[in-house]
Tab-separated table of C-alpha atoms in Angstrom:
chain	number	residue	atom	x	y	z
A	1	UNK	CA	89.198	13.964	149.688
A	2	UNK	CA	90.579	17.347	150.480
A	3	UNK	CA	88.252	20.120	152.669
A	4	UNK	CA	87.551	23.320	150.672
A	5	UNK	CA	85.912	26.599	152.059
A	6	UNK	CA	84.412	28.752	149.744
A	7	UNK	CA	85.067	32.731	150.506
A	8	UNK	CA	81.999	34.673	149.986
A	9	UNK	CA	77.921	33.492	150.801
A	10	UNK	CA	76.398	35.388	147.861
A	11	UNK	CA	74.913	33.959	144.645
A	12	UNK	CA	78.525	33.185	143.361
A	13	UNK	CA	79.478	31.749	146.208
A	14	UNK	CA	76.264	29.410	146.406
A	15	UNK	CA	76.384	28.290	142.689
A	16	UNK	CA	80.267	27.170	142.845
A	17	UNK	CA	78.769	25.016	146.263
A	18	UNK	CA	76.138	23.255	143.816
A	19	UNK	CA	79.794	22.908	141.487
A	20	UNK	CA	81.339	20.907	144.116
A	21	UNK	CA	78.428	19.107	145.051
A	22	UNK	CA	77.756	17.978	141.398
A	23	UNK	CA	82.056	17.235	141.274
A	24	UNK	CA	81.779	14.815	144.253
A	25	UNK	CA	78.328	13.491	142.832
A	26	UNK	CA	80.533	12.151	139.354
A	27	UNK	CA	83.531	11.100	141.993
A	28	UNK	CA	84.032	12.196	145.427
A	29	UNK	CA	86.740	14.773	145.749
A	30	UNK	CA	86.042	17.733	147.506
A	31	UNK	CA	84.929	18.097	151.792
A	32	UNK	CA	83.079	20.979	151.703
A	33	UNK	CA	83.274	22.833	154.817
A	34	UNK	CA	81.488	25.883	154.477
A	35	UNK	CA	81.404	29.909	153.772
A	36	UNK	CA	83.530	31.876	155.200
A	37	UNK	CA	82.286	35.515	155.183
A	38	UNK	CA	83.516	39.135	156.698
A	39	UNK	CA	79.724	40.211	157.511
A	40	UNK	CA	79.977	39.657	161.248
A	41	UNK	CA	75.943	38.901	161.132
A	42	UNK	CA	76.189	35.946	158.685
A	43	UNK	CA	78.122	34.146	160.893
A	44	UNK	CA	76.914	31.568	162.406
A	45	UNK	CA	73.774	31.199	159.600
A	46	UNK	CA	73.731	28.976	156.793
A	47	UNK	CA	73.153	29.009	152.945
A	48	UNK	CA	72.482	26.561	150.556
A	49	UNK	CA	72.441	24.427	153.294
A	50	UNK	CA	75.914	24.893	154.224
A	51	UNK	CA	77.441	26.512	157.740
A	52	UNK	CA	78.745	30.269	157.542
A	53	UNK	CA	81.678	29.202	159.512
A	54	UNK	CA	82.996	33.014	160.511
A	55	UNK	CA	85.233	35.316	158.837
A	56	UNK	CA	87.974	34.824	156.611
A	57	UNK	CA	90.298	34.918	159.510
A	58	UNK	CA	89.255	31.307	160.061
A	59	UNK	CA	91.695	30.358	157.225
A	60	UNK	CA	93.619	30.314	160.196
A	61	UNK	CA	92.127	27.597	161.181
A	62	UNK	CA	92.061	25.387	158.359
A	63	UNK	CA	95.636	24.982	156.936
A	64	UNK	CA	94.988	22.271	154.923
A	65	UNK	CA	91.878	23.414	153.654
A	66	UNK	CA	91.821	24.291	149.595
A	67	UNK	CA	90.138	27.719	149.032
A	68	UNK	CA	88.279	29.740	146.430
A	69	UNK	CA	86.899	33.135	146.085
A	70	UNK	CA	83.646	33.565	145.103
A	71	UNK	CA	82.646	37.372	145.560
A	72	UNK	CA	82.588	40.098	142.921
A	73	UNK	CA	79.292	41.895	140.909
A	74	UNK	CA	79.070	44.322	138.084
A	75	UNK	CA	79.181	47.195	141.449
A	76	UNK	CA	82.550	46.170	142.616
A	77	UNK	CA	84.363	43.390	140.197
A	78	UNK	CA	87.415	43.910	142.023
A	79	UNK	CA	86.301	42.402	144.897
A	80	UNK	CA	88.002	38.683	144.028
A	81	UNK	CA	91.526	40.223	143.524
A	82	UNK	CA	91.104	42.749	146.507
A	83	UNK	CA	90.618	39.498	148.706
A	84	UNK	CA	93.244	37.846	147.198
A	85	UNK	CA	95.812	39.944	147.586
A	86	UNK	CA	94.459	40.578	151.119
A	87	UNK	CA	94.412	36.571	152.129
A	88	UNK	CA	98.341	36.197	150.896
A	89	UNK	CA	97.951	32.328	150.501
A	90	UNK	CA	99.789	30.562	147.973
A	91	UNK	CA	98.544	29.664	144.612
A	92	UNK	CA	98.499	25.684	145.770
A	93	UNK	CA	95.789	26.287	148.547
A	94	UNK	CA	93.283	27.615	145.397
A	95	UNK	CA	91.137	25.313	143.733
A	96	UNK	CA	90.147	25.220	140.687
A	97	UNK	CA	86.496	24.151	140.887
A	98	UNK	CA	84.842	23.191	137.186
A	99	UNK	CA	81.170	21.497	137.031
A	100	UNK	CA	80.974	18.253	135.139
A	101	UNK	CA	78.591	19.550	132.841
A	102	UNK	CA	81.367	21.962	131.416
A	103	UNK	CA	83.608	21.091	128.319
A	104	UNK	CA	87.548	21.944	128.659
A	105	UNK	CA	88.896	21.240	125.165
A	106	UNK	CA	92.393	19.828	124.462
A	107	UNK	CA	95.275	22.387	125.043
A	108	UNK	CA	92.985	24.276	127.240
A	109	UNK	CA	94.398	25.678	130.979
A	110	UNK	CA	93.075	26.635	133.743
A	111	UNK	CA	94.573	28.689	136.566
A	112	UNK	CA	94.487	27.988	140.021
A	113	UNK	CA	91.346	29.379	142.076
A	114	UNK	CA	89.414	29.923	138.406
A	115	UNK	CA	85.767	28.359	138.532
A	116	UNK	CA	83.762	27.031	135.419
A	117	UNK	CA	79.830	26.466	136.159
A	118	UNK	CA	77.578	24.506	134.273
A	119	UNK	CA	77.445	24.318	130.725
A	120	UNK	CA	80.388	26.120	130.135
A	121	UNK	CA	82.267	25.387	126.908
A	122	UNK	CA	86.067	25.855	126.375
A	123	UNK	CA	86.304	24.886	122.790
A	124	UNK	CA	90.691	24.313	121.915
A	125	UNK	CA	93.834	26.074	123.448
A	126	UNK	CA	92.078	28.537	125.572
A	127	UNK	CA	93.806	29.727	128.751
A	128	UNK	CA	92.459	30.957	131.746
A	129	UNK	CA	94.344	32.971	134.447
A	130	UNK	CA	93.893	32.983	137.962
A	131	UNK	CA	90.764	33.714	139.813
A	132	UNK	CA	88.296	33.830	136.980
A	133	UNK	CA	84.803	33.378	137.370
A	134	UNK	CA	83.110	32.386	134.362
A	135	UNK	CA	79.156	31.606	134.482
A	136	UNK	CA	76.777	28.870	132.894
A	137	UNK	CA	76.486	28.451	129.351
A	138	UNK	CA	79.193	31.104	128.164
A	139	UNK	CA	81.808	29.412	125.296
A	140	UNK	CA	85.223	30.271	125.006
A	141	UNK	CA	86.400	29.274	121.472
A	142	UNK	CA	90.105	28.512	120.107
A	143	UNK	CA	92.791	30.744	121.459
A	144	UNK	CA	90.952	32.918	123.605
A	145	UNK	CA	92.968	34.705	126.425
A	146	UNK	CA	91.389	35.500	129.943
A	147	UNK	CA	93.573	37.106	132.169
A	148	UNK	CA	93.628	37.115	135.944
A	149	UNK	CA	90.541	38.018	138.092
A	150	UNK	CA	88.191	38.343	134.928
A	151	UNK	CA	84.628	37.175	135.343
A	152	UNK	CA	82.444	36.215	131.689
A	153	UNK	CA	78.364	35.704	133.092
A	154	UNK	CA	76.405	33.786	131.909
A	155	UNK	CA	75.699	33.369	128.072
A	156	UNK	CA	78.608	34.966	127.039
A	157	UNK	CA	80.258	34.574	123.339
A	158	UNK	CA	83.665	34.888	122.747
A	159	UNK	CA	85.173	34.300	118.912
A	160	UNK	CA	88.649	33.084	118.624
A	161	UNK	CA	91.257	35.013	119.405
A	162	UNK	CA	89.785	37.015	122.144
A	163	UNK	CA	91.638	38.894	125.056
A	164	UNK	CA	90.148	39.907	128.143
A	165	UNK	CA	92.682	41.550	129.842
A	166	UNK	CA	93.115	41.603	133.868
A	167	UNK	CA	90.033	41.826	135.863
A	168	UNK	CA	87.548	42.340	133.085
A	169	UNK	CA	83.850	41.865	133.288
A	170	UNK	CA	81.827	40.908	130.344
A	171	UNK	CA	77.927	41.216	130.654
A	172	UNK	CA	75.212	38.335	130.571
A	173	UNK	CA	74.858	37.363	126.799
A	174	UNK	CA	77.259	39.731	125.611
A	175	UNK	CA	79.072	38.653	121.894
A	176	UNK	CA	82.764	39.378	121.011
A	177	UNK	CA	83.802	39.318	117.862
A	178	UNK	CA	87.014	36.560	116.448
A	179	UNK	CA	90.368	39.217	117.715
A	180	UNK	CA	89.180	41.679	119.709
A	181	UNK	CA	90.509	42.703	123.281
A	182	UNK	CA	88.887	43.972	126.234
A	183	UNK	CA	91.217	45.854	128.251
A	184	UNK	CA	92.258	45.513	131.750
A	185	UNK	CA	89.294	46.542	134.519
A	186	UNK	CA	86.562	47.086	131.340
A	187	UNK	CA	83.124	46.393	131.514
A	188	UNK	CA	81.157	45.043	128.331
A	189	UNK	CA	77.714	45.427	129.178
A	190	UNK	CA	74.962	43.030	129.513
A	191	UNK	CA	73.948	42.058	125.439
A	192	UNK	CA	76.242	43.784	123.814
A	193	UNK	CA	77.803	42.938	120.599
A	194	UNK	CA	81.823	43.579	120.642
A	195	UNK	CA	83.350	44.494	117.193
A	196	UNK	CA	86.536	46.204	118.065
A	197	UNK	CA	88.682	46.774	120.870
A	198	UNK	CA	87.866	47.836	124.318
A	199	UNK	CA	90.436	50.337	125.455
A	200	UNK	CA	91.473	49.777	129.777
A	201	UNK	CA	88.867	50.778	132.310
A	202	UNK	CA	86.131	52.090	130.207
A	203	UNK	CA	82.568	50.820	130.371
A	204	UNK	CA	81.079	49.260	126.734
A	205	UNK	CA	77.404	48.629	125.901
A	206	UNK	CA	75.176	48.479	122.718
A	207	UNK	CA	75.349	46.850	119.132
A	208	UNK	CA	77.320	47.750	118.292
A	209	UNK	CA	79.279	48.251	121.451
A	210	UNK	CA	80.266	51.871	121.824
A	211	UNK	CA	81.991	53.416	124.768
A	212	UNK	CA	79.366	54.709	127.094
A	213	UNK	CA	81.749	56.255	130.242
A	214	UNK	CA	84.878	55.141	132.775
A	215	UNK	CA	85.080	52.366	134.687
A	216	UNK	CA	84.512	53.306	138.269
A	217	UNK	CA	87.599	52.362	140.085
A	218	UNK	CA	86.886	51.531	143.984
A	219	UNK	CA	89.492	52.232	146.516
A	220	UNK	CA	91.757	49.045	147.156
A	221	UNK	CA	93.684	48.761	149.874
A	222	UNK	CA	97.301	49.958	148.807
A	223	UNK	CA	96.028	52.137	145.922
A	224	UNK	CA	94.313	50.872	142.265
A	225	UNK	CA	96.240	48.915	140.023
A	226	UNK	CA	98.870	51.084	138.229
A	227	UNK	CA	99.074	51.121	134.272
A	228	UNK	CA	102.497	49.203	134.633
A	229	UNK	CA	101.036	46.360	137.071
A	230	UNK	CA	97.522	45.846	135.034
A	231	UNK	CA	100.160	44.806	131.805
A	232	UNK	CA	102.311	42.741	134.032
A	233	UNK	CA	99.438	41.177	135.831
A	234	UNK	CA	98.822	38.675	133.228
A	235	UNK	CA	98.020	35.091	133.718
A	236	UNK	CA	101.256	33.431	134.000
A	237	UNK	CA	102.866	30.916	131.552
A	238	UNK	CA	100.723	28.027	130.805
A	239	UNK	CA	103.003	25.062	132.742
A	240	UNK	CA	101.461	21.206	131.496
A	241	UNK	CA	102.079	18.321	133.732
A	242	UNK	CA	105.718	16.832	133.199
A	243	UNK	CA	107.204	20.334	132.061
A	244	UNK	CA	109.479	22.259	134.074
A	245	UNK	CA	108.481	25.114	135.796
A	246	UNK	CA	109.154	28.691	134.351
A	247	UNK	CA	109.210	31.949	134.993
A	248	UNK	CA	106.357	34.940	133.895
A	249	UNK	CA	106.991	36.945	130.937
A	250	UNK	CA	108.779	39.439	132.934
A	251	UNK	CA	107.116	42.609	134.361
A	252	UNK	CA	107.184	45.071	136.930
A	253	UNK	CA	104.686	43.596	139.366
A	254	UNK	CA	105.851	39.503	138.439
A	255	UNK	CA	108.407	37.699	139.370
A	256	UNK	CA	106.943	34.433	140.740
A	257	UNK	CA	107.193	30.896	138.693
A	258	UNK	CA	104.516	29.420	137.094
A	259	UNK	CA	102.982	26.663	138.865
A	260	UNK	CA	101.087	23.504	137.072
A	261	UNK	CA	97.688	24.557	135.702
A	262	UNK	CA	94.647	22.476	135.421
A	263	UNK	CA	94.638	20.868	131.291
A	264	UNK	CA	91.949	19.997	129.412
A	265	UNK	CA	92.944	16.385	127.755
């Protein structure tokens, strides 16, 4: 068994600790430590009957410890990446936590630090970047695309083909339709029915889904995402156990190998 620390004490954070507990309930695996929060009066409380060991400088403190982020709302859904990027930890400290309850179909990959609740059904060949969040009950069917940082809630519909480009947030029940893409840092609103193409950072509701205003773009430290990183950011190349490493599709803001991804059998 390996210890894990979960970054972030809200209702994410609590319902990927109920993950891990139901993981080591089919087969022991995971040690789990605690929370590790910035809020300075959290620490030293508990939630979900687990400690709120201190601040993410604690890392610090726990070398060997696996980690995943578990922060991010409609308000702010570049929370996870902003933390990320702040942490600098390698992609091997990230696990990838997904409940027993959830289906991962063959050809299906999952990328390091991504979490799949209950329910959750990944139907054939659908990949998953790094740092996605994707909520009870919501299906993923064959050849979707998620990119890095994305978070689906609960309920959520996608039809085959889908993209949901880099940090994209789609809404509790929301339906996409087979092709469509939602760009990079969109929001598809709670319900809505997708049935053509989300263009970057705008904000999508209705059904039909119609564009309703911009994204709202919170300050991140170093500046927002530029047009050139958000299309380089994507989740790197699928790698299956026994294959050789390779590189990203090359891009401005990528230039790291791939590392092995979790595969559904």
């Amino acid at each position: 068994m390996r210890d894990l620390v979960i970054v972030g004490a809200g209702g994410f954070a609590r319902e990927t600790a109920a993950a891990v507990r139901a993981v080591n309930d089919a087969r022991p695996t995971w040690r789990l430590r605690g929370f590790l929060d910035d809020d300075a009066a959290l620490h030293g409380t508990t939630r979900a009957g687990l400690p709120i060991l201190g601040g993410t400088d604690r890392l610090a403190d726990l070398p060997d410890a696996a980690v995943v982020v578990c922060v991010g709302s409609p308000r702010d859904y570049r929370a996870r990446r902003r933390i990320v990027r702040r942490l600098g930890l390698p992609e091997h400290r990230y696990a990838t936590i997904t409940h027993p309850s959830a289906t991962v179909g063959a050809g299906s990959v999952l990328g390091p630090g991504t979490v799949l609740l209950a329910g959750v059904v990944l139907t054939a060949d659908v990949t998953v970047g790094t740092h996605v969040a994707v909520m009870p009950q919501a299906v993923l069917t064959h050849d979707d695309r998620v990119h890095d940082h994305a978070t689906i809630a609960s309920g959520v519909r996608l039809g085959g083909g889908v993209e949901l480009g880099l940090g994209a947030y789609v809404g509790a029940g929301a339906l996409l339709r087979e092709g469509v893409t939602v760009g990079a840092w969109s929001l598809v609103g709670m319900g809505a029915v997708v049935l053509r193409d989300v263009p970057p950072g705008e904000v999508w509701v209705g059904s039909p889904a119609r564009r309703l205003r911009a994204a709202d773009a919170p300050a991140e430290p170093g500046g927002a995402p530029t047009a050139a990183e958000r299309a380089a950011d994507a989740p790197a190349v699928p790698v299956r156990p026994g294959d050789a490493a390779v590189p990203d599709t090359p891009g401005p803001a990528s230039s790291e190998l791939a590392v092995p991804r979790t595969v559904g059998s």
